[in-house]
mmCIF file of C-alpha atoms in Angstrom:
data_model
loop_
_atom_site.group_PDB
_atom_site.id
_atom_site.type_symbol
_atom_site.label_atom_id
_atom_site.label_comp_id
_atom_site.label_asym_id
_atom_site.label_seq_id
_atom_site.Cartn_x
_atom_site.Cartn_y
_atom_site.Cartn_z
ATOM 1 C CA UNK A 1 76.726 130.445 49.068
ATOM 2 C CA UNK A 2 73.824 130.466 51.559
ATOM 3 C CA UNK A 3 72.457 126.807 52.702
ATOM 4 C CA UNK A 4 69.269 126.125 51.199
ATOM 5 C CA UNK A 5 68.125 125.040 54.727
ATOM 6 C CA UNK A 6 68.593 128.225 56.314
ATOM 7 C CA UNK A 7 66.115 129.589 53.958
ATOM 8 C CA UNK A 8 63.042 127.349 54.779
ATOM 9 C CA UNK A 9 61.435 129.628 57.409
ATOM 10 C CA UNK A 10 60.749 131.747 54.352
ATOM 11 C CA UNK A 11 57.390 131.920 52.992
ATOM 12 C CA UNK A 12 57.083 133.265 49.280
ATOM 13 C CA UNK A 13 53.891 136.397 49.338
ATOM 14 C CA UNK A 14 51.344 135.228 46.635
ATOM 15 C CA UNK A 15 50.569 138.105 44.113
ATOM 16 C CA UNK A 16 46.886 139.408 44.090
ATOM 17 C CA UNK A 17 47.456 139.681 40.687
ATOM 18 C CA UNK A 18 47.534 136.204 39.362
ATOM 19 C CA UNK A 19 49.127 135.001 36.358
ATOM 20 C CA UNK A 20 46.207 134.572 34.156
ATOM 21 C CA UNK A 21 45.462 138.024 34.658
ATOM 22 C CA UNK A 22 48.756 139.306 33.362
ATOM 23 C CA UNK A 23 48.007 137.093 30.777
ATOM 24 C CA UNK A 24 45.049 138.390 29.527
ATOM 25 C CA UNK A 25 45.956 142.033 29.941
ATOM 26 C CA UNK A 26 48.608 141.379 27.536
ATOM 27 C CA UNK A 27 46.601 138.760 25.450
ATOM 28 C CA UNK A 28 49.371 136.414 25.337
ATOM 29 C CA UNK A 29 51.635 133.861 27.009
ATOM 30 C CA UNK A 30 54.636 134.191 29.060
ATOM 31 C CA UNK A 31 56.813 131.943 27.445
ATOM 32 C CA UNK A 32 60.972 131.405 27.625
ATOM 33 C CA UNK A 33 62.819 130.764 24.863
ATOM 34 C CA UNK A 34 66.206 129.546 25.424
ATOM 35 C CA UNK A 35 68.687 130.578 22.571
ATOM 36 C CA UNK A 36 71.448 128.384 22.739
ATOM 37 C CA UNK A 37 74.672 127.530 20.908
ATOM 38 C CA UNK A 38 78.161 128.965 20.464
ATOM 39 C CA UNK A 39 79.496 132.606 20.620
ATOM 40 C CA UNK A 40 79.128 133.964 17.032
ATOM 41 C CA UNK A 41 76.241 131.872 15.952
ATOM 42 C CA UNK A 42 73.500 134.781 15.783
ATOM 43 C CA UNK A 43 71.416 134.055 19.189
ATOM 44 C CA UNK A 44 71.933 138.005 20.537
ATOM 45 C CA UNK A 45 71.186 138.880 16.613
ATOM 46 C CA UNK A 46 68.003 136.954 16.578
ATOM 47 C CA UNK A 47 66.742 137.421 19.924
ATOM 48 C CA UNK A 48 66.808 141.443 19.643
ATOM 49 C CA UNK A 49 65.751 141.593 16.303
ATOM 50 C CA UNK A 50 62.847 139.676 16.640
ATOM 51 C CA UNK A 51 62.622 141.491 20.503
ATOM 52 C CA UNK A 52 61.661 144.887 18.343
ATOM 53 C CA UNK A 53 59.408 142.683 15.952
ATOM 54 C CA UNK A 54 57.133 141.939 18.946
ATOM 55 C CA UNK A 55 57.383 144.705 20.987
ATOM 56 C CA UNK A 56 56.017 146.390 17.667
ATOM 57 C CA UNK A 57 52.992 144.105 18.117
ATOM 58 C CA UNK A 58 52.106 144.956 21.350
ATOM 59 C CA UNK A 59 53.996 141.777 22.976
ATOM 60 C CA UNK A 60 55.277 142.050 26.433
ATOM 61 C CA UNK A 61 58.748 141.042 25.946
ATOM 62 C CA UNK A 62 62.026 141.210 27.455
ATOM 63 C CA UNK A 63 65.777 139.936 25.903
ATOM 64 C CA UNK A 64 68.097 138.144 28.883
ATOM 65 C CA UNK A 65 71.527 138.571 27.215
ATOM 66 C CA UNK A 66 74.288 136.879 28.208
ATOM 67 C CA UNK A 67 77.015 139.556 28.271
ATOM 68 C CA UNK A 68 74.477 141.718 29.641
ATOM 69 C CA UNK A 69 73.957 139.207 32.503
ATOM 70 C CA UNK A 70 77.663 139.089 33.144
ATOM 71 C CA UNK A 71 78.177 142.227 33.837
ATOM 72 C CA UNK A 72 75.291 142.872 36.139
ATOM 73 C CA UNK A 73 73.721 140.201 38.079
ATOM 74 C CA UNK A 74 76.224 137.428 37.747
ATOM 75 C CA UNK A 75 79.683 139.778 37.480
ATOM 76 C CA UNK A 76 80.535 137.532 40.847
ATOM 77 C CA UNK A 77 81.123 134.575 38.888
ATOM 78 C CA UNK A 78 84.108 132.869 36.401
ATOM 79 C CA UNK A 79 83.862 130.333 33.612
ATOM 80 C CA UNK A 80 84.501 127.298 35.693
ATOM 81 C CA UNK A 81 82.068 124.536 34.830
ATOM 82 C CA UNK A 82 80.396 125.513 38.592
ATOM 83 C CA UNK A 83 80.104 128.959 37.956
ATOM 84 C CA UNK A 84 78.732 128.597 34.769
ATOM 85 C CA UNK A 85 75.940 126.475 35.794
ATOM 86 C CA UNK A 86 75.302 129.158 39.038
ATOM 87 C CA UNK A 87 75.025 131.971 35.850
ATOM 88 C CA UNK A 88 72.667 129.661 34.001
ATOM 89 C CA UNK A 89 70.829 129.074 37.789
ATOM 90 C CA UNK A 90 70.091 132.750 38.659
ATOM 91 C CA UNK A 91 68.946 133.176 34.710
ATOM 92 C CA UNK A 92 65.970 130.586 35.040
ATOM 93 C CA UNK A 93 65.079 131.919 38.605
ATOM 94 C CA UNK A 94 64.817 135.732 36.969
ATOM 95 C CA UNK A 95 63.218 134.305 33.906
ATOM 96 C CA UNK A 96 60.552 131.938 35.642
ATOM 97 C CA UNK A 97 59.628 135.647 37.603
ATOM 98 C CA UNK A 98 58.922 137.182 34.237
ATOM 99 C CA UNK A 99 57.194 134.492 33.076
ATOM 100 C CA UNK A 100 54.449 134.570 35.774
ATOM 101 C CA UNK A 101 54.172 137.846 35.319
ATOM 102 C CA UNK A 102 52.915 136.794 31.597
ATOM 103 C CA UNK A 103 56.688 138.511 30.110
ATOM 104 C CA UNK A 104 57.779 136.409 26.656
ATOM 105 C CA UNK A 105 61.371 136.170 28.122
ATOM 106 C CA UNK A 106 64.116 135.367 25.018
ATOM 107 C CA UNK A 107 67.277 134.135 27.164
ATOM 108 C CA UNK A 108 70.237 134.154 24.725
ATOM 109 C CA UNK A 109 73.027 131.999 26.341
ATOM 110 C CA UNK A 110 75.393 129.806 25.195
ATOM 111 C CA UNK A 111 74.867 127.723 28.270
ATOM 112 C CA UNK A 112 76.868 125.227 26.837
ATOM 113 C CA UNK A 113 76.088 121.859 29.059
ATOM 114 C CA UNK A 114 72.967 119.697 28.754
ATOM 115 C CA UNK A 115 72.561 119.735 32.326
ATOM 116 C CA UNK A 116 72.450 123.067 32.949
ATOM 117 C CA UNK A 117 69.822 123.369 30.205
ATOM 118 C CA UNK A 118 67.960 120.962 31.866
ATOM 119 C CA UNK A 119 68.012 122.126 35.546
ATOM 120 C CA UNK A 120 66.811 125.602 33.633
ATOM 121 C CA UNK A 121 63.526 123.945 32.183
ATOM 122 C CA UNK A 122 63.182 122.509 35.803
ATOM 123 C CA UNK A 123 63.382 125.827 37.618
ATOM 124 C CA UNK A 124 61.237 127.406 35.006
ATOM 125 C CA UNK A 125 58.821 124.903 34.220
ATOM 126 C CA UNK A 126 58.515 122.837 30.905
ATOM 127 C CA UNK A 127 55.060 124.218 30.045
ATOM 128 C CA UNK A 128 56.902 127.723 29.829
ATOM 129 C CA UNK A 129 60.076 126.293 28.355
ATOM 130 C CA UNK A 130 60.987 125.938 24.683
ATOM 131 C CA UNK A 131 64.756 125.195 24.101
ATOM 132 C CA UNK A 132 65.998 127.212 20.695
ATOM 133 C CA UNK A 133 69.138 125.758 19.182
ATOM 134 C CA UNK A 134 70.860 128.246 17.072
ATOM 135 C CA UNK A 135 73.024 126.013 15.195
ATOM 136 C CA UNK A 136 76.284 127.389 13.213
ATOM 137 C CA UNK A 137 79.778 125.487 12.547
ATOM 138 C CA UNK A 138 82.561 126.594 14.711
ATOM 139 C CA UNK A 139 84.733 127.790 11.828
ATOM 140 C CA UNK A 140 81.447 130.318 10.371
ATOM 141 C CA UNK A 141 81.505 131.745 14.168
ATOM 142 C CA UNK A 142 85.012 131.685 14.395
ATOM 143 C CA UNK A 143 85.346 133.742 10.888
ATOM 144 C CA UNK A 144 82.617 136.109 12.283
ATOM 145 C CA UNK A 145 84.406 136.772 15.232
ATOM 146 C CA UNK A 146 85.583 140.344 14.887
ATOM 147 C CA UNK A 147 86.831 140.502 18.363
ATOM 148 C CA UNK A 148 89.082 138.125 17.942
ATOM 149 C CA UNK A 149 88.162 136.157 21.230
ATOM 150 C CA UNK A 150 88.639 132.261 19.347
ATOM 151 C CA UNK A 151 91.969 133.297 18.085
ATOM 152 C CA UNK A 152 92.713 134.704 21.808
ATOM 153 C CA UNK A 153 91.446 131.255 23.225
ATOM 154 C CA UNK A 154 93.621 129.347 20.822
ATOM 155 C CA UNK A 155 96.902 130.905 22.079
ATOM 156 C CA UNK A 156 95.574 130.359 25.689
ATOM 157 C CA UNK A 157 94.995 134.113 26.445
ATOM 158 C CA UNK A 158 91.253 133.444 27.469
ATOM 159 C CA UNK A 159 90.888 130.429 29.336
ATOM 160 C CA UNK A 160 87.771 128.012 29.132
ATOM 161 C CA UNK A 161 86.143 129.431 25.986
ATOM 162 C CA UNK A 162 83.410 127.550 24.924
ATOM 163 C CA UNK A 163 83.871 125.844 21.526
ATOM 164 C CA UNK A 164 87.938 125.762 22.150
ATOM 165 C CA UNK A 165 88.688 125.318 25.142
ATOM 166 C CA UNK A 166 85.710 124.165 26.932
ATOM 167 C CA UNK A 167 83.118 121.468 25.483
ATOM 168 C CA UNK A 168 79.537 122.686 23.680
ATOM 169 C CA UNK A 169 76.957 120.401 24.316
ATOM 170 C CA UNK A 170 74.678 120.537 21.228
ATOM 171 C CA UNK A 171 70.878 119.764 22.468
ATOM 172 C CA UNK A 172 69.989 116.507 21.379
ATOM 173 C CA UNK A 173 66.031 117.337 21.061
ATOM 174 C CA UNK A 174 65.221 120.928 21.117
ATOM 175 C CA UNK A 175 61.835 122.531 20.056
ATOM 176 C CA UNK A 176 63.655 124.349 17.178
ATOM 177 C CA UNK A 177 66.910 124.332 15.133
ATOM 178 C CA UNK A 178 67.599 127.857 13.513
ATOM 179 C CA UNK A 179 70.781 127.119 11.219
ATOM 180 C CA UNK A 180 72.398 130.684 11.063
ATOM 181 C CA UNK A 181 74.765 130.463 8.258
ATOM 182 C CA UNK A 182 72.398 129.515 5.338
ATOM 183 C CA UNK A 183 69.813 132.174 5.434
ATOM 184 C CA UNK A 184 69.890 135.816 6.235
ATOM 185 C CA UNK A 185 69.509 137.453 9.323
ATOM 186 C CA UNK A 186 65.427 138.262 7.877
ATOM 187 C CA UNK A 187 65.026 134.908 7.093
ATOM 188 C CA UNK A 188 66.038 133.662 10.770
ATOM 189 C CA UNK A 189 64.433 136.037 12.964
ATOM 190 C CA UNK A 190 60.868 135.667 10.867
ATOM 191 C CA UNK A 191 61.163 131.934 11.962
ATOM 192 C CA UNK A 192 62.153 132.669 15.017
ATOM 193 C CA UNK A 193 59.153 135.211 15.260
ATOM 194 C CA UNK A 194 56.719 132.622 13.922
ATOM 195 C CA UNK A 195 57.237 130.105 16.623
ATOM 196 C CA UNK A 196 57.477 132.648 19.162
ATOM 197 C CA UNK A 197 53.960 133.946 18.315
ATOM 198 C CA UNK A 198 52.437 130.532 17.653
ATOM 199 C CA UNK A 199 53.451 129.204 20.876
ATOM 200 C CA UNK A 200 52.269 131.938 23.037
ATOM 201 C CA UNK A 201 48.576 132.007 21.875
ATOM 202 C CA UNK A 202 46.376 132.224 25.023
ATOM 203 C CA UNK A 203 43.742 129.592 23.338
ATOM 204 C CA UNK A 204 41.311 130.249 26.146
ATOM 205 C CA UNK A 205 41.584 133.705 25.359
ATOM 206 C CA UNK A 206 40.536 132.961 22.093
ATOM 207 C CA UNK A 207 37.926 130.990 22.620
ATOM 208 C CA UNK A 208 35.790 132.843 24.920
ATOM 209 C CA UNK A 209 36.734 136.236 22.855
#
């Protein structure tokens, strides 16, 4: 990896389109919400159902999917504890771009270490940070799991699988608990939805409208 030193000739271009004029274009925040919690809990469910609920309302708004991720921007990188928190790294520094550029960004990762979460609301900025935690027991995900991937960690053929192998740190004060395996998929995404909208009012929009 590049030193950060070499890099401090560079000077960023500012935009002559500024932020709050995204923002008012699109008449709302950007925002991130960062889904997190173990693989099976519902956080790719959620964040793409309630993606289509708000694109349907005219929000700008984009899904960061961890699978997705993998494959493309971060398909360089393991599961070691490093690498993981170099995935969660390059997530914050994509979704702290769309967020300037007034994008409601809904990253759904397990990012499974408190740290990392917290270097993420660092890079992205708390005022544009909510942390989502989409809470469901390990046995519900485990019995959702149609892929079979816990059974595979449990014999050892995947290595490092969060929940099994590797440790899931649950947030200890998030903006939001969503408890998945209580309420239908409706039932989630509306609340999920709800915050969303209410936390990316542009009040200044509304009070000079």
């Amino acid at each position: 990896m590049t030193n950060n030193k070499e890099n401090i000739h560079l000077v960023a271009p500012r935009s002559h389109v500024s932020q709050e004029m995204r923002e008012a274009r699109h008449s709302h925040k950007g925002m991130v919400f960062w889904l997190t919690g173990l693989s099976g809990a519902g956080k790719s469910t959620l964040a793409h159902t309630a993606e289509l609920m708000l694109f349907e309302k005219g929000y700008n708004i984009v899904v960061l999917d961890g699978d997705a991720i993998r494959t493309g921007l971060c398909n360089d990188l393991c599961f070691s504890p490093e690498d993981r928190q170099e995935n969660n790294r390059r997530i914050a520094e994509l979704a702290k771009i769309l967020v300037r550029n007034a994008t409601i960004c809904l990253c759904a990762f397990i990012s499974p270490s408190e740290t990392a979460r917290k270097n993420a609301k660092d890079i992205i900025g708390e005022e544009f940070f909510k942390e989502v935690f989409i809470s469901c027991s390990s046995e519900e995900c485990e019995r959702r799991d149609v892929k079979g991937f816990y059974k595979k960690a449990r014999t050892g053929e995947i290595k490092n699988y969060t929940g099994v192998s590797s440790n899931y740190e649950a947030p200890t004060n998030p903006d939001l608990i969503i408890v998945t395996e209580n309420k239908t998929v409706t039932e989630n995404t509306n609340e999920l939805f709800e915050f969303i909208v209410a936390h990316t009012k542009n009040l200044e929009l509304e009070i000079s409208s």
